[in-house]
Tab-separated table of C-alpha atoms in Angstrom:
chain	number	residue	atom	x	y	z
A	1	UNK	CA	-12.332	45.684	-68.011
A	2	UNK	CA	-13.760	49.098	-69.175
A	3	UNK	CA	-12.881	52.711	-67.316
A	4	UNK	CA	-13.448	55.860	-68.029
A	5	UNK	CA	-10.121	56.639	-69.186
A	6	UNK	CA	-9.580	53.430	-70.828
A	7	UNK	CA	-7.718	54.240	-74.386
A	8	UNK	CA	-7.530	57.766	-74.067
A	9	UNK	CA	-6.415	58.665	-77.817
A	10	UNK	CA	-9.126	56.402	-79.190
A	11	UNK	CA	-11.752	58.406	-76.854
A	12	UNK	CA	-10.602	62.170	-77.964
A	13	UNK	CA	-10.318	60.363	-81.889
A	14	UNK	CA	-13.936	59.391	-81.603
A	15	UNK	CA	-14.855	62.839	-79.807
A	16	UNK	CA	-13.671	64.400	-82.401
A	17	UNK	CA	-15.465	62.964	-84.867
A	18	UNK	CA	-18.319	63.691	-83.369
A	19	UNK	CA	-17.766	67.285	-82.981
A	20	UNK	CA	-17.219	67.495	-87.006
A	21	UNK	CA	-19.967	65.995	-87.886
A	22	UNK	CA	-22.411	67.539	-86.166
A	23	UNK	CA	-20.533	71.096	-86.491
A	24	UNK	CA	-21.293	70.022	-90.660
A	25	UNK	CA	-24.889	69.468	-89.835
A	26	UNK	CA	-25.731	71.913	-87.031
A	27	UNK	CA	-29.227	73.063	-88.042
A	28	UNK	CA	-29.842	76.880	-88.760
A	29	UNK	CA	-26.132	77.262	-89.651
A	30	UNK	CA	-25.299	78.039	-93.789
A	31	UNK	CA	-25.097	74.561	-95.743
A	32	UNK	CA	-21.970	72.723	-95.751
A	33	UNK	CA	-19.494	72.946	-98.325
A	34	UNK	CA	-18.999	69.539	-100.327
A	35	UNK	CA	-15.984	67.654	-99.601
A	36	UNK	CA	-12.573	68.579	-100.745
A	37	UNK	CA	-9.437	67.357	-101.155
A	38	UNK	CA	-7.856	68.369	-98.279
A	39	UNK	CA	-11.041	67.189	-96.236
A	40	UNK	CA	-10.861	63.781	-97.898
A	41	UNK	CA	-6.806	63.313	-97.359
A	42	UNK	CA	-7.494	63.872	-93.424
A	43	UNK	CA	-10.169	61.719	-92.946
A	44	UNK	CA	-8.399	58.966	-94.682
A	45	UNK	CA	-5.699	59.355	-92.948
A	46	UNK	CA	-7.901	58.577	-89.964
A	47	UNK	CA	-9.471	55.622	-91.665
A	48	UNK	CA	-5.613	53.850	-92.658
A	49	UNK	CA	-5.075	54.537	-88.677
A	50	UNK	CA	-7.694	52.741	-87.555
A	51	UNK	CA	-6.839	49.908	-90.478
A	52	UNK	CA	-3.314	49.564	-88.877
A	53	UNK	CA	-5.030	49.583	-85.280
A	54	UNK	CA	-7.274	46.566	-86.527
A	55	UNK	CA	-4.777	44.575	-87.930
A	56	UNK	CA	-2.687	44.291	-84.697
A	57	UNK	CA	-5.585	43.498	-82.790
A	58	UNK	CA	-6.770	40.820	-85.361
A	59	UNK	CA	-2.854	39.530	-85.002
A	60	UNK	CA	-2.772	39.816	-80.938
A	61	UNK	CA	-6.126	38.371	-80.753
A	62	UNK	CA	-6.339	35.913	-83.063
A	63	UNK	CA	-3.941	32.581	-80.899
A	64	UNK	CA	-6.522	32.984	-78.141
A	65	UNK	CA	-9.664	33.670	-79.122
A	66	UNK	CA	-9.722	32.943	-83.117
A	67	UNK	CA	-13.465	34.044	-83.612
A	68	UNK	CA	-13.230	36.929	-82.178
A	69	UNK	CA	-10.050	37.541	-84.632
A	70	UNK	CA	-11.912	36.323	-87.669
A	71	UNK	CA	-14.222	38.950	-86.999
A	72	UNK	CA	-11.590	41.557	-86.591
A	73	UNK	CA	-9.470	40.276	-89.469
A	74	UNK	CA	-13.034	40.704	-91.359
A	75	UNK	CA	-13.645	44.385	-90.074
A	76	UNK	CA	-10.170	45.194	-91.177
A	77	UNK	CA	-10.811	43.951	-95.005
A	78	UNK	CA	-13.644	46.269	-95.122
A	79	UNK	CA	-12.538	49.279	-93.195
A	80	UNK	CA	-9.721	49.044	-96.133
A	81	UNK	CA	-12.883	48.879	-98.872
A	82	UNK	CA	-14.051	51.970	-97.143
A	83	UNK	CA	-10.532	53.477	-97.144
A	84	UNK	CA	-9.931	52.603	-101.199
A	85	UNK	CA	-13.509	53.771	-102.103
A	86	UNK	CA	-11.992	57.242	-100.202
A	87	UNK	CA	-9.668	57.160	-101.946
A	88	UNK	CA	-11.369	57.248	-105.695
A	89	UNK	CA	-13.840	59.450	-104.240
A	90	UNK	CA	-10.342	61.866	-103.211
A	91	UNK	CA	-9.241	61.685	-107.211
A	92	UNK	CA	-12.725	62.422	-108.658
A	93	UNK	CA	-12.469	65.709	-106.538
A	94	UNK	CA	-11.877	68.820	-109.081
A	95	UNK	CA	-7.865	69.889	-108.180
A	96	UNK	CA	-6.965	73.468	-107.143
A	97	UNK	CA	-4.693	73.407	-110.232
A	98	UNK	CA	-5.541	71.730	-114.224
A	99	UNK	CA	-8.923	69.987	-113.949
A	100	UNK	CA	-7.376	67.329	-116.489
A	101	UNK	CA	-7.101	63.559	-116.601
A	102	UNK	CA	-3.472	64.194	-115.661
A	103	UNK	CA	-3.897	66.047	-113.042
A	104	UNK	CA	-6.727	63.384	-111.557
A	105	UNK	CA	-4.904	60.471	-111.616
A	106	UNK	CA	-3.633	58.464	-108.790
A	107	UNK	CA	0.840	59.303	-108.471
A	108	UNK	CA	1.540	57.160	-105.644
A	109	UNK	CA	5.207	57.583	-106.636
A	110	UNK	CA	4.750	61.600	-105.716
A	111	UNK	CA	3.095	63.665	-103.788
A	112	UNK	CA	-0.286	64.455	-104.858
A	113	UNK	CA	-0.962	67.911	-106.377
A	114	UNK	CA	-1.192	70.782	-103.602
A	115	UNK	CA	0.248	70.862	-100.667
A	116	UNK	CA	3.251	68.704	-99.652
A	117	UNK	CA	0.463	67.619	-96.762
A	118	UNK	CA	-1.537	65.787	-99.044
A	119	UNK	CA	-0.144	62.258	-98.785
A	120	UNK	CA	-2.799	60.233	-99.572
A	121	UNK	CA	-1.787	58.010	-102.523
A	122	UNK	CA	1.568	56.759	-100.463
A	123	UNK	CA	-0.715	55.908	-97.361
A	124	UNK	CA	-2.728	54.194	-99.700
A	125	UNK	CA	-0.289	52.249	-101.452
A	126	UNK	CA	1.162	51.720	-97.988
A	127	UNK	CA	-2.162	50.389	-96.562
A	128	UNK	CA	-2.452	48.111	-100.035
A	129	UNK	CA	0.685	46.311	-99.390
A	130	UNK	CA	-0.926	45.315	-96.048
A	131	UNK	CA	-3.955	43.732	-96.976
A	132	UNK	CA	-2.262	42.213	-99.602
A	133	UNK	CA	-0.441	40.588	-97.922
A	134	UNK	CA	-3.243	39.085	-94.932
A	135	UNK	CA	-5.987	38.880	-97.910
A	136	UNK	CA	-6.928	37.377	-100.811
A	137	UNK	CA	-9.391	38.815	-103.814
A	138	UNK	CA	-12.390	36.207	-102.187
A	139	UNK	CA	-11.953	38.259	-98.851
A	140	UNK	CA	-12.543	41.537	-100.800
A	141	UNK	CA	-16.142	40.027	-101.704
A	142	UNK	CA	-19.223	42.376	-100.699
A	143	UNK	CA	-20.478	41.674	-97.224
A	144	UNK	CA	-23.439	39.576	-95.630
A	145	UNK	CA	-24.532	39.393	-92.320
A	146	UNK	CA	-26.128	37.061	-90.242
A	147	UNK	CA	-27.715	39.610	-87.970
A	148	UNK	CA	-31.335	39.220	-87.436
A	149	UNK	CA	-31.938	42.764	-86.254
């Protein structure tokens, strides 16, 4: 049963969204600026949200309709393939401090260089531990479709 003001949060999420993108691709307004770090650690802090959200609606769904779980289950393996490849794409970033190896590398034991905001490694680790846990290294596989359109 769908209404307007069905899942609010989810609605203004998705609005907003929308509104960045297309204020980073308005035509007849200066380029964009490549991602940073900070832009990076927000968005994939969206991204782990909506990898929690999916879980518990594979797990709630699942008893009663288990195809329709399968398929979530699935989404949620890959929105966390979207949210590691995020998360390499966050550490090949140049820092605001040394540009070293050091300085690059993945501390999920501390926060990462910057400010104290930037929590991206612990969500990551955090979101790991969950799909290690509901996964295996076959799920991880690249994926097919059987869509024909």
């Amino acid at each position: 049963m769908h209404t307007d003001n069905a899942h609010p949060y989810l609605r203004a999420a998705s609005a907003g969204i929308r509104h960045h993108t297309r204020a980073l691709t308005r035509p007849g307004t200066e380029p964009a600026t490549p991602a940073d770090r900070p832009h990076l650690d927000v968005l994939h802090a969206h991204l782990t949200a909506v990898h929690q959200l999916l879980d518990h609606l594979a797990e709630t769904t699942r008893p009663r309709h288990p195809a329709a779980g399968r398929h979530l289950a699935a989404t949620h393996t890959r929105l966390w393939q979207a949210a590691a490849e995020l998360h390499d794409a966050f550490h090949l970033l140049p820092t605001t401090t040394a540009d070293d190896a050091e300085a690059r590398a993945c501390h999920p034991e501390r926060l990462p260089e910057g400010p104290p905001v930037l929590t991206i490694c612990q969500r990551h680790l955090a979101a790991g531990h969950s799909i290690r846990r509901k996964t295996t290294p076959t799920d991880h596989r690249p994926h097919t479709t059987t869509c024909t359109r």
